[in-house]
Coordinates of C-alpha atoms in Angstrom, one line a residue:
Chain A
M128 CA 129.7 -7.5 52.5
N129 CA 126.4 -8.4 50.9
A130 CA 124.4 -11.1 52.7
I131 CA 123.4 -12.6 49.4
E132 CA 124.9 -12.4 45.9
T133 CA 123.6 -14.5 43.1
H134 CA 125.5 -14.7 39.8
E135 CA 123.5 -15.9 36.8
L136 CA 121.8 -18.3 39.1
T137 CA 119.7 -20.8 37.0
K138 CA 117.5 -23.8 37.6
Q139 CA 116.3 -25.8 34.7
Y140 CA 113.7 -28.6 35.0
K141 CA 113.6 -30.5 31.8
D142 CA 112.0 -27.9 29.4
I143 CA 111.2 -25.4 32.0
T144 CA 113.6 -22.7 33.2
A145 CA 112.3 -22.0 36.6
V146 CA 115.0 -19.4 37.4
N147 CA 116.9 -17.7 34.6
R148 CA 120.3 -16.2 35.0
L149 CA 119.3 -14.3 38.3
D150 CA 121.6 -11.7 39.5
L151 CA 120.5 -10.4 42.9
E152 CA 122.2 -8.6 45.8
V153 CA 120.7 -8.4 49.4
R154 CA 122.6 -6.3 51.9
E155 CA 123.4 -7.4 55.4
G156 CA 120.6 -6.6 57.9
E157 CA 118.2 -5.8 55.2
L158 CA 114.6 -7.1 55.1
F159 CA 114.1 -8.0 51.4
A160 CA 110.8 -9.1 50.0
L161 CA 110.6 -11.2 46.9
L162 CA 107.2 -10.8 45.1
G163 CA 105.9 -12.6 42.1
V164 CA 102.9 -14.4 40.7
N165 CA 102.7 -18.2 41.0
G166 CA 105.5 -19.8 38.9
A167 CA 107.6 -16.6 38.9
G168 CA 110.6 -18.5 40.4
K169 CA 110.5 -17.3 44.0
T170 CA 110.3 -20.7 45.6
T171 CA 112.9 -22.1 43.4
T172 CA 115.2 -19.3 44.2
I173 CA 114.7 -19.7 47.9
K174 CA 115.2 -23.5 47.5
M175 CA 118.6 -22.9 45.8
L176 CA 119.7 -20.2 48.4
S177 CA 118.8 -22.5 51.3
G178 CA 120.6 -25.5 49.8
L179 CA 117.4 -27.6 49.2
T180 CA 118.2 -27.8 45.4
R181 CA 121.3 -27.4 43.5
P182 CA 121.5 -24.8 40.7
T183 CA 121.8 -26.0 37.2
A184 CA 124.1 -23.1 36.5
G185 CA 125.5 -20.0 38.2
D186 CA 126.1 -19.6 41.9
A187 CA 125.0 -17.8 44.9
L188 CA 127.2 -16.5 47.8
L189 CA 125.6 -16.3 51.3
L190 CA 128.0 -14.2 53.4
G191 CA 130.8 -15.2 51.0
K192 CA 129.9 -19.0 51.2
S193 CA 129.0 -20.7 47.9
V194 CA 125.7 -22.7 47.7
V195 CA 127.5 -24.9 45.1
A196 CA 130.9 -25.4 46.7
E197 CA 130.1 -25.1 50.5
P198 CA 126.4 -26.1 51.0
E199 CA 127.2 -27.4 54.5
A200 CA 128.7 -24.1 55.5
V201 CA 125.6 -22.3 54.0
K202 CA 123.4 -24.4 56.1
R203 CA 125.0 -23.2 59.2
L204 CA 124.3 -19.5 58.4
I205 CA 120.6 -19.8 57.4
A206 CA 117.3 -20.8 58.8
V207 CA 114.0 -21.4 57.0
S208 CA 110.5 -20.9 58.1
P209 CA 108.5 -22.7 55.5
Q210 CA 105.0 -21.7 54.3
E211 CA 103.3 -24.8 55.8
T212 CA 103.4 -24.9 59.5
A213 CA 106.5 -27.1 60.0
V214 CA 106.2 -28.1 63.7
A215 CA 106.4 -31.5 65.5
P216 CA 102.7 -31.8 66.5
K217 CA 103.0 -34.0 69.6
L218 CA 105.9 -32.2 71.0
T219 CA 105.3 -29.2 73.3
V220 CA 106.3 -25.8 72.2
E221 CA 109.4 -25.9 74.4
E222 CA 110.3 -29.3 73.2
N223 CA 110.1 -28.1 69.5
L224 CA 112.3 -25.3 70.3
E225 CA 114.8 -27.4 72.2
L226 CA 115.0 -29.9 69.4
M227 CA 116.0 -27.2 66.9
A228 CA 118.5 -25.6 69.3
R229 CA 120.1 -29.0 69.9
I230 CA 120.2 -29.7 66.2
S231 CA 122.1 -26.5 65.8
G232 CA 124.8 -27.8 68.1
A233 CA 123.8 -26.3 71.4
D234 CA 124.4 -28.5 74.4
R235 CA 121.4 -29.1 76.9
K236 CA 122.1 -26.0 79.1
A237 CA 122.7 -23.7 76.2
A238 CA 119.6 -25.0 74.5
D239 CA 117.5 -24.5 77.7
E240 CA 118.7 -20.9 77.9
R241 CA 117.8 -20.4 74.2
V242 CA 114.4 -21.8 74.7
E243 CA 113.9 -19.3 77.6
T244 CA 115.1 -16.4 75.5
F245 CA 112.9 -17.2 72.5
C246 CA 109.8 -18.0 74.5
D247 CA 110.1 -14.5 76.0
K248 CA 111.0 -12.8 72.8
L249 CA 108.2 -14.3 70.8
G250 CA 105.6 -14.3 73.6
L251 CA 105.3 -18.1 73.7
G252 CA 105.4 -18.4 77.5
Q253 CA 101.7 -19.0 78.0
V254 CA 101.7 -21.9 75.5
R255 CA 105.1 -23.3 76.1
R256 CA 103.9 -26.6 77.6
K257 CA 101.1 -27.2 75.1
A258 CA 101.4 -29.7 72.3
A259 CA 102.3 -27.8 69.1
G260 CA 99.6 -29.6 67.2
K261 CA 96.8 -28.3 69.6
L262 CA 97.8 -24.6 69.0
S263 CA 95.7 -22.2 66.8
G264 CA 97.2 -21.4 63.3
G265 CA 98.6 -18.0 64.6
W266 CA 100.5 -19.6 67.5
Q267 CA 101.7 -22.4 65.2
R268 CA 103.1 -19.9 62.8
R269 CA 104.7 -17.9 65.6
L270 CA 106.3 -21.2 66.8
S271 CA 107.3 -22.0 63.3
I272 CA 109.2 -18.7 63.1
A273 CA 110.8 -19.2 66.6
M274 CA 112.0 -22.6 65.5
A275 CA 113.9 -20.9 62.7
L276 CA 115.1 -18.1 65.0
I277 CA 116.4 -20.5 67.7
L278 CA 119.1 -21.7 65.2
E279 CA 120.4 -18.0 65.5
P280 CA 120.8 -17.6 61.7
K281 CA 122.6 -14.8 59.9
I282 CA 120.1 -15.1 57.1
L283 CA 116.5 -16.0 57.7
F284 CA 114.0 -17.1 54.9
L285 CA 110.4 -16.5 55.7
D286 CA 108.1 -18.1 53.1
E287 CA 104.5 -16.6 53.2
P288 CA 104.7 -16.2 57.0
T289 CA 101.2 -14.7 57.4
L290 CA 99.3 -16.7 54.8
G291 CA 95.8 -17.7 56.1
L292 CA 96.2 -15.9 59.4
D293 CA 93.4 -13.5 60.8
V294 CA 94.1 -9.7 60.9
L295 CA 95.1 -9.7 64.6
A296 CA 97.4 -12.6 64.2
R297 CA 99.0 -11.0 61.1
A298 CA 99.5 -7.7 62.9
E299 CA 101.3 -9.5 65.8
L300 CA 103.5 -11.3 63.4
W301 CA 104.3 -8.1 61.5
E302 CA 105.5 -6.7 64.7
L303 CA 107.6 -9.6 65.4
I304 CA 109.1 -9.4 61.9
R305 CA 109.9 -5.7 62.2
G306 CA 111.8 -6.6 65.4
L307 CA 114.1 -8.8 63.4
K308 CA 115.5 -6.0 61.3
Q309 CA 119.1 -5.3 61.8
E310 CA 119.6 -8.4 63.8
M311 CA 119.8 -10.5 60.7
T312 CA 119.1 -10.4 57.0
V313 CA 115.5 -11.4 56.3
I314 CA 114.2 -12.7 52.9
L315 CA 110.5 -12.6 52.8
T316 CA 108.3 -14.0 50.2
T317 CA 104.6 -13.0 50.2
H318 CA 101.6 -12.5 48.1
Y319 CA 100.3 -9.7 50.2
M320 CA 101.5 -6.3 48.7
E321 CA 100.7 -4.4 51.9
E322 CA 102.9 -6.8 53.9
A323 CA 105.8 -6.3 51.6
E324 CA 105.4 -2.5 51.6
A325 CA 105.0 -2.4 55.5
L326 CA 107.9 -4.6 56.3
S327 CA 110.6 -4.5 53.6
D328 CA 113.5 -2.2 53.0
R329 CA 113.6 -3.3 49.4
I330 CA 111.4 -5.3 47.2
G331 CA 112.4 -7.5 44.3
I332 CA 109.7 -8.5 41.7
M333 CA 110.1 -11.7 39.9
G334 CA 108.6 -13.0 36.7
G335 CA 109.3 -15.8 34.3
G336 CA 112.3 -16.9 36.4
K337 CA 113.8 -13.4 36.1
L338 CA 114.3 -10.5 38.4
L339 CA 112.2 -7.7 36.8
R340 CA 112.6 -4.8 39.2
V341 CA 114.3 -4.1 42.5
G342 CA 113.8 -1.1 44.7
T343 CA 112.0 0.3 47.6
A344 CA 108.2 0.3 47.5
A345 CA 108.3 4.1 46.8
E346 CA 110.8 3.6 43.8
L347 CA 108.8 0.8 42.3
K348 CA 105.6 2.9 42.5
E349 CA 107.3 5.9 41.0
A350 CA 109.0 4.0 38.2
A351 CA 105.7 2.4 37.2
G352 CA 103.8 5.7 37.6
A353 CA 101.4 3.8 40.0
A354 CA 99.5 4.9 43.0
T355 CA 99.9 1.6 44.9
L356 CA 102.4 -1.1 45.1
E357 CA 99.8 -3.5 44.0
E358 CA 99.3 -1.5 40.7
A359 CA 102.9 -1.2 40.2
F360 CA 103.3 -4.9 40.7
I361 CA 100.6 -5.8 38.2
Q362 CA 102.1 -3.5 35.5
I363 CA 105.6 -5.0 36.1
A364 CA 104.3 -8.6 36.1
K365 CA 102.4 -8.0 33.0
E366 CA 105.6 -7.1 31.1
V367 CA 106.5 -10.8 31.2
R368 CA 103.4 -12.0 29.6
K369 CA 103.8 -9.5 26.8
Chain B
M248 CA 125.3 -40.0 66.9
K249 CA 124.0 -37.1 69.1
Q250 CA 121.9 -35.8 66.2
T251 CA 120.5 -39.3 65.6
M252 CA 119.6 -39.5 69.3
L253 CA 117.9 -36.1 69.1
L254 CA 115.7 -37.2 66.3
S255 CA 115.1 -40.7 67.8
R256 CA 113.8 -39.1 71.0
R257 CA 111.5 -36.9 69.0
T258 CA 110.2 -40.0 67.0
A259 CA 109.6 -41.9 70.2
K260 CA 107.7 -39.0 71.7
E261 CA 105.6 -38.5 68.6
V262 CA 104.7 -42.2 68.4
L263 CA 104.0 -42.8 72.2
R264 CA 102.0 -39.7 72.7
D265 CA 99.5 -40.7 70.0
P266 CA 96.5 -42.4 71.6
L267 CA 95.9 -44.3 68.4
T268 CA 99.3 -45.8 68.8
I269 CA 98.5 -47.0 72.3
F270 CA 95.2 -48.4 71.3
F271 CA 96.2 -50.1 68.0
G272 CA 99.8 -50.9 68.8
L273 CA 99.5 -52.2 72.3
G274 CA 95.8 -52.6 73.0
F275 CA 94.5 -54.2 69.8
P276 CA 96.8 -57.2 69.6
L277 CA 95.9 -57.9 73.2
V278 CA 92.2 -57.7 72.4
V279 CA 92.6 -60.1 69.5
L280 CA 94.6 -62.4 71.8
G281 CA 91.9 -62.3 74.5
L282 CA 89.1 -62.9 72.0
L283 CA 90.8 -65.9 70.2
S284 CA 91.7 -67.4 73.6
A285 CA 88.0 -67.1 74.7
I286 CA 87.0 -68.9 71.5
Q287 CA 89.5 -71.7 72.2
A288 CA 88.2 -72.0 75.7
N289 CA 84.7 -72.5 74.4
I290 CA 85.4 -75.2 71.9
P291 CA 86.1 -79.0 72.5
D292 CA 89.5 -79.8 73.7
A293 CA 90.0 -82.0 70.6
V294 CA 90.0 -78.9 68.4
S295 CA 93.2 -76.9 69.0
L296 CA 92.4 -74.0 66.8
F297 CA 93.9 -71.1 68.9
V298 CA 96.2 -72.8 71.4
P299 CA 98.4 -70.2 73.2
E300 CA 101.7 -71.9 72.2
K301 CA 100.9 -71.2 68.6
L302 CA 98.6 -68.1 68.9
V303 CA 100.8 -65.9 71.2
P304 CA 104.0 -66.0 69.1
G305 CA 101.9 -65.4 66.1
I306 CA 100.2 -62.3 67.6
T307 CA 103.6 -60.8 68.6
V308 CA 104.4 -60.8 64.7
F309 CA 100.8 -59.5 63.8
G310 CA 101.2 -56.7 66.3
L311 CA 104.3 -55.5 64.5
S312 CA 102.2 -54.6 61.4
F313 CA 101.0 -51.5 63.3
M314 CA 104.7 -50.5 63.5
T315 CA 104.5 -50.1 59.8
L316 CA 101.5 -47.9 60.1
F317 CA 103.1 -45.7 62.9
S318 CA 106.4 -45.2 61.2
A319 CA 104.8 -44.6 57.8
L320 CA 102.3 -42.1 59.1
L321 CA 105.1 -40.1 61.0
V322 CA 107.4 -39.9 58.0
S323 CA 104.5 -39.0 55.6
R324 CA 103.1 -36.4 58.0
D325 CA 106.6 -34.9 58.5
R326 CA 106.9 -34.6 54.7
C327 CA 103.5 -33.1 54.2
S328 CA 103.8 -30.6 57.1
A329 CA 107.2 -29.5 55.8
L330 CA 108.9 -30.3 59.1
L331 CA 111.4 -32.5 57.1
L332 CA 111.8 -29.5 54.6
R333 CA 112.8 -27.4 57.5
L334 CA 115.2 -30.0 58.8
Y335 CA 116.8 -30.4 55.4
T336 CA 118.0 -26.8 55.6
T337 CA 119.9 -27.6 58.8
P338 CA 123.3 -29.3 58.9
L339 CA 121.8 -32.8 59.5
R340 CA 122.9 -35.5 57.3
P341 CA 120.7 -38.3 55.6
A342 CA 121.9 -41.0 58.0
H343 CA 120.6 -38.9 61.0
Y344 CA 117.1 -38.8 59.6
V345 CA 117.0 -42.6 58.5
F346 CA 118.2 -43.9 61.8
G347 CA 116.2 -41.2 63.7
Y348 CA 113.1 -42.9 62.4
L349 CA 114.2 -46.4 62.5
L350 CA 116.0 -46.8 65.8
P351 CA 113.4 -45.7 68.3
M352 CA 110.7 -48.0 66.8
L353 CA 112.8 -51.1 67.7
P354 CA 112.5 -50.8 71.5
I355 CA 108.7 -49.9 71.0
A356 CA 108.3 -53.0 69.0
L357 CA 110.2 -55.2 71.6
A358 CA 108.0 -53.6 74.4
Q359 CA 104.9 -54.6 72.3
T360 CA 106.2 -58.2 71.9
A361 CA 106.9 -58.4 75.5
L362 CA 103.4 -57.1 76.4
C363 CA 101.8 -59.8 74.2
Y364 CA 103.8 -62.6 75.9
G365 CA 102.9 -61.1 79.2
F366 CA 99.3 -61.1 78.5
G367 CA 99.6 -64.6 77.0
L368 CA 101.1 -65.9 80.2
I369 CA 97.9 -64.6 82.0
L370 CA 95.8 -66.4 79.3
G371 CA 97.5 -69.7 80.0
L372 CA 100.7 -69.6 77.8
P373 CA 103.2 -71.9 79.7
W374 CA 106.1 -69.9 81.1
K375 CA 109.5 -70.8 79.5
A376 CA 112.7 -69.0 79.7
S377 CA 112.8 -69.1 75.9
I378 CA 110.2 -66.3 76.0
L379 CA 113.1 -63.8 76.6
A380 CA 115.0 -65.0 73.6
A381 CA 111.7 -64.9 71.6
I382 CA 111.2 -61.3 72.5
L383 CA 114.7 -60.4 71.5
L384 CA 114.6 -62.5 68.3
N385 CA 111.5 -60.6 67.1
L386 CA 113.9 -57.8 66.2
P387 CA 114.5 -59.0 62.5
A388 CA 110.7 -59.2 62.0
A389 CA 110.4 -55.7 63.7
L390 CA 112.9 -54.4 61.3
V391 CA 110.9 -55.7 58.3
F392 CA 107.9 -53.9 59.4
I393 CA 109.5 -50.7 60.4
S394 CA 111.5 -50.5 57.2
L395 CA 108.3 -51.1 55.3
G396 CA 106.9 -48.1 57.1
L397 CA 109.8 -45.9 56.2
L398 CA 109.5 -47.0 52.7
C399 CA 105.8 -46.4 52.6
G400 CA 106.0 -43.0 54.4
S401 CA 108.7 -41.8 51.9
L402 CA 106.5 -42.6 48.9
L403 CA 102.9 -42.1 50.0
N404 CA 100.9 -39.3 51.5
D405 CA 99.2 -39.8 55.0
K406 CA 95.9 -40.8 53.4
Q407 CA 97.5 -43.4 51.2
V408 CA 99.5 -44.6 54.2
G409 CA 96.3 -45.1 56.1
G410 CA 94.8 -47.3 53.4
I411 CA 97.9 -49.3 52.4
C412 CA 99.5 -49.7 55.8
G413 CA 96.5 -49.6 57.9
A414 CA 94.1 -51.8 55.9
L415 CA 96.0 -53.7 53.3
L416 CA 99.2 -54.6 55.2
T417 CA 97.4 -55.6 58.4
N418 CA 95.3 -57.9 56.5
L419 CA 98.1 -59.3 54.5
S420 CA 100.2 -60.0 57.4
A421 CA 97.2 -61.5 59.2
W422 CA 96.0 -63.8 56.5
L423 CA 99.4 -64.8 55.0
S424 CA 101.3 -65.4 58.2
G425 CA 99.7 -68.7 59.2
I426 CA 98.7 -67.3 62.7
W427 CA 95.1 -68.4 62.5
F428 CA 95.3 -71.5 60.3
D429 CA 97.9 -73.6 58.5
V430 CA 98.6 -71.9 55.0
S431 CA 99.0 -75.4 53.5
L432 CA 95.3 -76.1 54.1
V433 CA 94.6 -73.4 51.5
G434 CA 97.5 -74.5 49.3
G435 CA 98.3 -73.3 45.8
F436 CA 99.1 -69.8 45.1
F437 CA 98.1 -68.7 48.6
E438 CA 100.6 -71.0 50.2
T439 CA 103.2 -70.0 47.7
L440 CA 102.7 -66.3 48.3
A441 CA 102.7 -66.8 52.0
K442 CA 106.0 -68.6 51.8
V443 CA 107.6 -66.0 49.6
L444 CA 106.5 -63.1 51.9
P445 CA 108.3 -62.7 55.4
F446 CA 105.2 -62.9 57.6
Y447 CA 104.8 -66.6 57.6
H448 CA 108.5 -67.2 58.3
A449 CA 108.5 -64.6 61.1
V450 CA 105.6 -66.4 62.8
E451 CA 107.2 -69.9 62.3
F452 CA 110.5 -68.6 63.7
Q453 CA 108.7 -67.0 66.7
R454 CA 107.0 -70.3 67.4
A455 CA 110.2 -72.3 67.1
V456 CA 112.2 -70.0 69.4
Y457 CA 109.4 -70.0 72.0
S458 CA 109.2 -73.8 71.8
G459 CA 112.9 -74.0 72.7
A460 CA 114.7 -74.3 69.3
L461 CA 117.7 -72.5 70.6
S462 CA 118.5 -75.5 72.9
D463 CA 117.6 -78.2 70.4
A464 CA 120.0 -78.7 67.5
D465 CA 117.3 -80.3 65.1
A466 CA 114.7 -77.7 65.9
L467 CA 117.1 -74.9 65.3
A468 CA 118.2 -76.4 62.1
A469 CA 114.5 -76.4 61.0
A470 CA 114.0 -72.9 62.3
L471 CA 117.0 -71.1 60.9
P472 CA 115.8 -71.1 57.2
H473 CA 112.8 -69.0 58.4
L474 CA 115.1 -66.5 60.0
W475 CA 117.3 -66.2 56.9
I476 CA 114.3 -65.3 54.8
V477 CA 113.1 -62.7 57.5
L478 CA 116.6 -61.3 57.5
A479 CA 116.8 -61.1 53.8
W480 CA 113.5 -59.3 53.7
A481 CA 114.7 -57.0 56.4
A482 CA 117.9 -56.1 54.5
G483 CA 116.2 -55.6 51.2
L484 CA 113.4 -53.5 52.8
T485 CA 115.9 -51.4 54.7
V486 CA 118.0 -50.7 51.6
A487 CA 114.7 -49.9 49.6
A488 CA 113.5 -47.6 52.5
V489 CA 116.8 -45.7 52.7
W490 CA 116.8 -45.3 48.9
A491 CA 113.2 -44.0 48.8
F492 CA 113.8 -41.6 51.7
L493 CA 117.0 -40.2 50.1
H494 CA 115.2 -40.0 46.7
Q495 CA 112.4 -38.0 48.3
M496 CA 114.9 -35.8 50.1
K497 CA 116.6 -34.9 46.8
K498 CA 113.2 -34.4 45.1
N499 CA 112.2 -31.9 47.8

C-alpha cells in the first residue's frame, strides 16, 4: 500500500489556485522530499495532507484513510514538525514530550516510558530538565522533532527541519532523520538541495501548484541534463514561469 | 476531559513559571494596595480617599486585568510559535483548547483575589466571613478578564497584546472601575461608559459582597444588578472568544 496517494488534490483561495489537481504517490517507508520555490504549493499540500486545511476538490488517502471523509482517522496516523520551533517554552524538555505522548492517548506510565525512549533516541538526556525556551536553536529543533516522533506516527511531515541551523546542528539532525528511514514514511520540505539529495529516496518538484517532476536525485539530474540537483531544480522550476 | 486537563496543566505551568506573572499578577496589585493605604494613613481622618473597605475589593478586580494579559500572551505566543499548529494536527478537539486555556486561569485568579484580601487584612481591612464569599464571587469578573484574554490572544500578535492588554486594558479597568474615585464625580460620557463596561459593576459587586450583602436582603437586591451585568459581559466575551479562537483555528 502507498503511504500517500493524492487524486486531483486542489486548493483554491479566491482567485489563486495554490494546489492544482495534484496526483502524487509516496511509498510506505520512503523519505520523500518536496521541493519548490516560494508559492509553489508545498505548504498548502502539507496542510491538506495533515488535515489543517480542507481540499477544495479531489482527495488524498493516507494509508487508505481519506483526508476529506476521515480527517480524525488521518490525524491518528500522522505527526507534523512545523518549520517554526513549536515547543512550550516554560515546560521542560521531558514535560513537552510527556504532553505530546499523553495527547496521543498514552497513560502516565506509557508516556513516561516513551519519554525515556525518545530522550535516549534523540540524545536529549543532557537537557531533559531544562526549560525548552532556554535551549539553543539546534536543541529546540531536535526537541520539536522528538515531539512529533513521540506520537509514534506512521507518516511524519518535516517542514524545513534544518532552517537557520549551523553546520554542526544540521549534520546532527541529518543523522537523526536518516535513522527514521524505514521506521515510518517521512515527507520532508526543504529549500536546501543538498539536504534533499542527501536524505531522500525520491524528490518531487512543485511549481505553480503542480507536481512538475518526481524521481530520485540522479533521475532528475539526468532528465534535466544537469550536473547538480540545484541546476536541475532551476531548469525545472523555470519551466513554470515560461 | 482528560485532554482538557492535560492542556490545563500545561497552561498553568506556562503562566506560573513566568516571573513577570508573579510580579505583575501577584506582586503589583499588592504594591498598589500598599502605596494607596500608605497615602490614606497620611491624610486627615476626615478624608476617606482609600479606605480599605472600598479599596481592597476594588484592587481584587483591578488585579484581574493582568489575567487578560497572561492568557492573551499565552494564546498569541502559541499561535506565533506554531505550537497550536502542531496541536491542530493531533486528534484534540476545539473544546479541549478553549477550556485548556480558560479553566486553569480561574483558580489562579481566585488565588490572586485571596492574596489581595490577605494583604488587605494586614493593612487594616476588618476581617469578615464574607471575604470568603467575596473571593469566590470574583469568579464572574475573572471570567470576563480571562475570556477577553482569549479573545485578544486569538486575534492579535504578542506585541499587539502587550500594547492593548498590557497598557490600554489595565488603564481602562483602573480608571473606569470607580476604584480610586466615584465615577459620578466625573459624570457625563465618562460615567455612562463606566456603567456600560463591566469593570465598575464588578467592583461594586465585590464591595457589596464584602460588606455583607449576602446576608442583607436589601443590600443584595441592590447588588444583584451589578452581578447580572458582569455575568452578561462574561457570557458575551466567552462566546466571542470561542468564536475568535475557532475562526483562527480554521484560518490556520
